[in-house]
mmCIF file of C-alpha atoms in Angstrom:
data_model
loop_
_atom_site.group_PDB
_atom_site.id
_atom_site.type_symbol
_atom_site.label_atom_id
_atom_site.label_comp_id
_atom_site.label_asym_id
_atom_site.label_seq_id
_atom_site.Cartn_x
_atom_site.Cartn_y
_atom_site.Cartn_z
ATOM 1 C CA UNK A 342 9.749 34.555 7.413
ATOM 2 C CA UNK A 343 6.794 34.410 4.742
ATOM 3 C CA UNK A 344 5.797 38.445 5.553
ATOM 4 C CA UNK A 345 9.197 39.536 5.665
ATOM 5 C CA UNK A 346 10.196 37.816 2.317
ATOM 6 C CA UNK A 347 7.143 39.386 0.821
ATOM 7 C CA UNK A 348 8.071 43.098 2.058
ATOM 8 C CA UNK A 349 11.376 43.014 0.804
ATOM 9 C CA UNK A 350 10.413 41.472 -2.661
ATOM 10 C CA UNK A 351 7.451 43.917 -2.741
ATOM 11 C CA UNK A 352 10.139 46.756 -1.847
ATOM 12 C CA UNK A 353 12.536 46.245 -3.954
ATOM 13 C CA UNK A 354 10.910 44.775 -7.319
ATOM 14 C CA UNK A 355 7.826 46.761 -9.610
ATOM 15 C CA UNK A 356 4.625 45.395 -8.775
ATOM 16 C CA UNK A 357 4.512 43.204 -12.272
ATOM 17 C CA UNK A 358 8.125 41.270 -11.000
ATOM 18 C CA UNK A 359 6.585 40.936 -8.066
ATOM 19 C CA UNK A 360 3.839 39.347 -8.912
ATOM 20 C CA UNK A 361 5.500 37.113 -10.603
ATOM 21 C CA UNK A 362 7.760 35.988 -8.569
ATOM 22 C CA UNK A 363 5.105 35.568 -5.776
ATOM 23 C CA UNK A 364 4.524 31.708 -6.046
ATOM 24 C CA UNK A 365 8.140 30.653 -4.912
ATOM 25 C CA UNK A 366 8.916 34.098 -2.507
ATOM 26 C CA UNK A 367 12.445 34.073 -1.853
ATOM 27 C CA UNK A 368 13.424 33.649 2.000
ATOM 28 C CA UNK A 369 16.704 35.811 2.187
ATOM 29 C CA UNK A 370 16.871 37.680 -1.431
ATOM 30 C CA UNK A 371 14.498 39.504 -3.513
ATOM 31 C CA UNK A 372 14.088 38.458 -7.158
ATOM 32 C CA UNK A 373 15.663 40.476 -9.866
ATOM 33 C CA UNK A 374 13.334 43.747 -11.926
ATOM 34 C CA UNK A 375 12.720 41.012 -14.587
ATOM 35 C CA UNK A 376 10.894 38.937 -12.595
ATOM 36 C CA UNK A 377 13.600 36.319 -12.811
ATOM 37 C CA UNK A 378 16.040 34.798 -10.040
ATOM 38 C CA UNK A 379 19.165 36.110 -9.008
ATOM 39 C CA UNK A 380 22.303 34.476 -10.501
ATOM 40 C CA UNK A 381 21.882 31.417 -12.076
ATOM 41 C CA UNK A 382 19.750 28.036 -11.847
ATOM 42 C CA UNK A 383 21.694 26.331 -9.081
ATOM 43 C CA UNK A 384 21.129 29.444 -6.754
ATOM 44 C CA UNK A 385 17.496 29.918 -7.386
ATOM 45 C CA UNK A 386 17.169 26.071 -6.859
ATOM 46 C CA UNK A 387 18.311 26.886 -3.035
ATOM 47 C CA UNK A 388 15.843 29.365 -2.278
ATOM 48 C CA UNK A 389 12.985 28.460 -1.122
ATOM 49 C CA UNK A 390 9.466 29.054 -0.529
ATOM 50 C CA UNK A 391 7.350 30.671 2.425
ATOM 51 C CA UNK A 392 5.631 27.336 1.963
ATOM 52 C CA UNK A 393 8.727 25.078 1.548
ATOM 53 C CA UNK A 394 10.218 26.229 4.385
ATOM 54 C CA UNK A 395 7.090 25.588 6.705
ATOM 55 C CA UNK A 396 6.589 22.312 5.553
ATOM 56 C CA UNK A 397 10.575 21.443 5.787
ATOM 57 C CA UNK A 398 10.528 22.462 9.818
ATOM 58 C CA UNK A 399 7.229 20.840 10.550
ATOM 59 C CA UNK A 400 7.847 17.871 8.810
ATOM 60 C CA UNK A 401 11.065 17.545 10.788
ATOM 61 C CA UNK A 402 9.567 17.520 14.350
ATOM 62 C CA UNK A 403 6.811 15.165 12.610
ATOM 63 C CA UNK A 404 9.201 12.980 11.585
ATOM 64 C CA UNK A 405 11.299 12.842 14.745
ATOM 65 C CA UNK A 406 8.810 11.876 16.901
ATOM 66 C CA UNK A 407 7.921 9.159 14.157
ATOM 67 C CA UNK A 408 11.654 8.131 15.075
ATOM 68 C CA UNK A 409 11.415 8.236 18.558
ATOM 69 C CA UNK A 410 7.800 6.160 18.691
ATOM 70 C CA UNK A 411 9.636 3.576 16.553
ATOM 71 C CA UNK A 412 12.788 3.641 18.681
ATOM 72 C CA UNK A 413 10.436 2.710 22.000
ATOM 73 C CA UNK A 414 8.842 -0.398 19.810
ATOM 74 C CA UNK A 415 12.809 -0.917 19.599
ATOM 75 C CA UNK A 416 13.558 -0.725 23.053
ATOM 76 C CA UNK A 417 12.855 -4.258 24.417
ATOM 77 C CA UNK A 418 11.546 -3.037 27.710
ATOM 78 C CA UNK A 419 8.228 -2.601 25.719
ATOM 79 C CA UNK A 420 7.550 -6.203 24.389
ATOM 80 C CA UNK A 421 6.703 -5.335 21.011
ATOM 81 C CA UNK A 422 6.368 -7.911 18.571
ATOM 82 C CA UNK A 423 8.989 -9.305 15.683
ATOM 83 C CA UNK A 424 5.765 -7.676 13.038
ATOM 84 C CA UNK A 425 6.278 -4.593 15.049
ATOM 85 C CA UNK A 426 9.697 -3.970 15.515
ATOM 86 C CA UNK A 427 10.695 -4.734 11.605
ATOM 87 C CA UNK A 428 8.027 -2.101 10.523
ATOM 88 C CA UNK A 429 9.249 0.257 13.258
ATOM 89 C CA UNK A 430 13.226 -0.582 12.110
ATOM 90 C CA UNK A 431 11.840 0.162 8.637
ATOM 91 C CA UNK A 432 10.223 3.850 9.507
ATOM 92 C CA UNK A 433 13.492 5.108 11.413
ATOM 93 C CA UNK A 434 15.388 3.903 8.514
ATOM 94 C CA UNK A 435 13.186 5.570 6.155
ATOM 95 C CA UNK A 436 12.646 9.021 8.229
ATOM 96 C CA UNK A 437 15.926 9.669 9.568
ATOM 97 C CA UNK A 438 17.808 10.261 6.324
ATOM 98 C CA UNK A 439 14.226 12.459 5.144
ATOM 99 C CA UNK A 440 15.350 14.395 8.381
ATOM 100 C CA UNK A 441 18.605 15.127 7.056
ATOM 101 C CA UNK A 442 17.536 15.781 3.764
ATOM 102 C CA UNK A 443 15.490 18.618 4.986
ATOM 103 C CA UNK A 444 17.736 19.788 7.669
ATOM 104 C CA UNK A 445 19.887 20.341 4.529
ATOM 105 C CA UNK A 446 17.259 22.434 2.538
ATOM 106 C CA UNK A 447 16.903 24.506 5.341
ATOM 107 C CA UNK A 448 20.600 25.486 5.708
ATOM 108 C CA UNK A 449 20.537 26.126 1.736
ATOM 109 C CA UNK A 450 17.879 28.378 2.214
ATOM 110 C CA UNK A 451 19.090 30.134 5.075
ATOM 111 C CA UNK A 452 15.969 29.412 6.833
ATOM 112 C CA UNK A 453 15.727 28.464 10.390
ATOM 113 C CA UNK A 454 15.801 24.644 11.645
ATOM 114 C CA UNK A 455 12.668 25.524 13.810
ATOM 115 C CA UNK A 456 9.975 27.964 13.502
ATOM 116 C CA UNK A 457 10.288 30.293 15.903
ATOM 117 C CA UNK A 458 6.878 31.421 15.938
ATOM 118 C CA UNK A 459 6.034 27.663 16.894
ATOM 119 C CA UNK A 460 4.300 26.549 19.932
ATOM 120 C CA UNK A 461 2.486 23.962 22.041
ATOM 121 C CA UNK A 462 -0.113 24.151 24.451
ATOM 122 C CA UNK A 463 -0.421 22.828 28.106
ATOM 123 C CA UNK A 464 -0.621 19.049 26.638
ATOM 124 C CA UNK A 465 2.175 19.529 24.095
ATOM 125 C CA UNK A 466 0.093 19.585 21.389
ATOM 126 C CA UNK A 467 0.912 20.568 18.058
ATOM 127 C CA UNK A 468 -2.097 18.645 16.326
ATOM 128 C CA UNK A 469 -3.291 20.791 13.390
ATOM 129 C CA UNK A 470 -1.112 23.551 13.967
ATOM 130 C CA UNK A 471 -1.119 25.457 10.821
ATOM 131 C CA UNK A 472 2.129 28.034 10.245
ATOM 132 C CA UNK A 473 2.470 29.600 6.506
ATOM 133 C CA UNK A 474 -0.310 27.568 5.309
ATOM 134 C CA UNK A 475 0.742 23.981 5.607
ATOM 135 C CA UNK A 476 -0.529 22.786 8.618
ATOM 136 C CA UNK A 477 0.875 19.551 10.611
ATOM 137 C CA UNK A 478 -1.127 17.463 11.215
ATOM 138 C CA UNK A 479 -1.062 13.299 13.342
ATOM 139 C CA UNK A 480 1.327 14.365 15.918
ATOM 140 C CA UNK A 481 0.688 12.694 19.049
ATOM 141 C CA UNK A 482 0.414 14.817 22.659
ATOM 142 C CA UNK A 483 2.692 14.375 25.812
ATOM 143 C CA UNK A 484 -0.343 12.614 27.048
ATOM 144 C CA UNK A 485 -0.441 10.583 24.813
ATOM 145 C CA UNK A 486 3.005 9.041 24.166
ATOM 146 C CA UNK A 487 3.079 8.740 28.294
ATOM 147 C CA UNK A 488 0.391 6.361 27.836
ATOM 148 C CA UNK A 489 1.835 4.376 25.578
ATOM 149 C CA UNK A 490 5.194 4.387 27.467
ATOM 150 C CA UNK A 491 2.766 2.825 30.227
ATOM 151 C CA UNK A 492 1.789 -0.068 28.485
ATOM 152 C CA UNK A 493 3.966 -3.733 26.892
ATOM 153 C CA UNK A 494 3.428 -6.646 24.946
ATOM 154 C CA UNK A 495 0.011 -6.797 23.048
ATOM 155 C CA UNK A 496 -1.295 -3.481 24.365
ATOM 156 C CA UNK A 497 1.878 -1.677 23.334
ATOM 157 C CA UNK A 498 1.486 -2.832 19.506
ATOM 158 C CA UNK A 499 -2.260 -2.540 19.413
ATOM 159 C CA UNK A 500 -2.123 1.257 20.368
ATOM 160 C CA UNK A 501 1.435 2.050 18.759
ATOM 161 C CA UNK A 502 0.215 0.681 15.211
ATOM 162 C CA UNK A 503 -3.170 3.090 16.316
ATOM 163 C CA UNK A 504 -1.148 5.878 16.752
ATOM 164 C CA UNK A 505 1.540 5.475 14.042
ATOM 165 C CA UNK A 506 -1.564 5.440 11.562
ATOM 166 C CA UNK A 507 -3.084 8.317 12.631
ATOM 167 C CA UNK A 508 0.549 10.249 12.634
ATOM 168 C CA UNK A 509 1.164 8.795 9.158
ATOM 169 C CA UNK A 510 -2.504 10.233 8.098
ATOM 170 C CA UNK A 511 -0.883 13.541 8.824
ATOM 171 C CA UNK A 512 2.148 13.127 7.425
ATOM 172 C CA UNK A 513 0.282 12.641 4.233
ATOM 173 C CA UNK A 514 -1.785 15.520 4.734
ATOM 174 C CA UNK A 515 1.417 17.666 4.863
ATOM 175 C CA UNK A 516 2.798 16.073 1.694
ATOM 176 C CA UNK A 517 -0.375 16.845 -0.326
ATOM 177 C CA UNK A 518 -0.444 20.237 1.185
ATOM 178 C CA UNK A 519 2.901 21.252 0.073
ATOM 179 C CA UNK A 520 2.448 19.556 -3.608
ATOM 180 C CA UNK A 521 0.005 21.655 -4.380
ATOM 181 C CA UNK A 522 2.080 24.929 -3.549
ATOM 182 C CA UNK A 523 5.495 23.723 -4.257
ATOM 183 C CA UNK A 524 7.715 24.643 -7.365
ATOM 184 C CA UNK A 525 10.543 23.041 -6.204
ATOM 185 C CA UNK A 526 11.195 19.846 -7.808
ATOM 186 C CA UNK A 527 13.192 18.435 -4.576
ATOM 187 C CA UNK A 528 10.176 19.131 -2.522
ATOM 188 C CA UNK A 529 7.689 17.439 -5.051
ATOM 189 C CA UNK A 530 9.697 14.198 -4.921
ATOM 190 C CA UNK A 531 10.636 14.335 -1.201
ATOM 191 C CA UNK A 532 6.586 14.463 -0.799
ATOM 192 C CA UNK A 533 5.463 11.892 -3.475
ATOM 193 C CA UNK A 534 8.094 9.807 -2.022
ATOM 194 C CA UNK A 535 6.523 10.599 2.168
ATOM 195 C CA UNK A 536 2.858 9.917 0.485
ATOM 196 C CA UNK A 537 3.395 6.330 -0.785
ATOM 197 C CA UNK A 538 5.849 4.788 1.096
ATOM 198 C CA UNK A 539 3.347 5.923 4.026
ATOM 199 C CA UNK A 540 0.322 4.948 2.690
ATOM 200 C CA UNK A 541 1.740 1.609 2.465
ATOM 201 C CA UNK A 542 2.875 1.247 5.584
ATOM 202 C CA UNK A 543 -1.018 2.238 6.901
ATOM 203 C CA UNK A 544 -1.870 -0.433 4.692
ATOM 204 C CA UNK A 545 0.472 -3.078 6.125
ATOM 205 C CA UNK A 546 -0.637 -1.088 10.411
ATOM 206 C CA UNK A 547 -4.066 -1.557 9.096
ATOM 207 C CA UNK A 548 -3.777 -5.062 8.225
ATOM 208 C CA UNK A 549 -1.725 -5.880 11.504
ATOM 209 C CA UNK A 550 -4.652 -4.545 13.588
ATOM 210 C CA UNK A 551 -6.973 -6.802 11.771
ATOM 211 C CA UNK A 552 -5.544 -9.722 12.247
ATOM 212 C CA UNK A 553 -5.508 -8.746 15.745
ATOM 213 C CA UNK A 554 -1.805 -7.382 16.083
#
């Protein structure tokens, strides 16, 4: 999506609009000869960025397996603790409606829910993948989540908090990534928002391993 946005601005547009209305490309329409958006400030508010649109499809299949590592320290079948389960209640409730947020940008943009250019490799990983320069980072292999699916009890919440941190740490990558990049004000907030509510809830994992969680 980022090339093709780019050859249709650069088509249509002198090479001075262009440039400047390289930072926030436009996904489905080219920006007007003056360098400005098309139509008014509500429409150019749902266009979005290369960048934005990257981060808004990774950050959705982050998030969802967030949701489904918190639904199996839901399940009782794994034994997770009471410390556990409320932190894990709190990240679905947290996540999901982030999910639908995003889902939402992308239909505004007329961007794709997935990225078609998207893959995994023979383990299912998508560690450190990097697609229109925001890379996504934390995500947890097949291999991995079938081994904790193999373990309960203490084991369980000992490598779950592990691996929750470590997919947090990514998340927070991807949020910093993005701010840096980002002109859309939605996307700034939506990121702040992922980068301190998840830092706190390392804190809190982090703490819960020490006291030997």
């Amino acid at each position: 999506p980022a090339s093709t946005g780019r050859k249709r601005a650069n088509a249509t547009v002198p090479a001075s609009a262009s440039a400047r209305c390289a930072p926030h490309t436009a996904i489905e329409a080219p920006c007007a000869a003056n360098g400005a958006w098309p139509g008014s400030a509500a429409s150019a508010a749902a266009l979005g960025s290369a960048a934005d649109v990257s981060f808004a499809q990774l950050m959705i299949v982050h998030h969802e397996q967030a949701v489904e590592m918190a639904d199996m320290a839901l399940d009782p079948k794994y034994g997770a603790s009471a410390q556990v389960q409320t932190l894990a209640q709190q990240i679905k409730g947290a996540q999901d409606p982030e999910i639908a947020q995003m889902q939402g940008w992308l239909t505004a943009w007329g961007a794709p829910s997935t990225m078609a250019s998207a893959s995994t490799d023979a383990a299912g990983d998508m560690a450190g993948m990097d697609m229109g320069g925001v890379s996504q980072d934390g995500m947890m292999t097949d291999a991995q989540m079938a081994a904790l699916a193999a373990t309960t009890g203490q084991a369980f919440d000992q490598m779950w908090l592990q691996m929750m941190i470590s997919h947090h740490e990514g998340a927070i990558a991807m949020a910093q990534d993005v701010t840096a990049t980002t002109m859309d004000p939605q996307v700034k907030s939506l990121a702040a928002n992922i980068i301190s509510s998840q830092q706190a809830e390392i804190d809190t994992m982090q703490g819960m391993l020490a006291a030997g969680q």
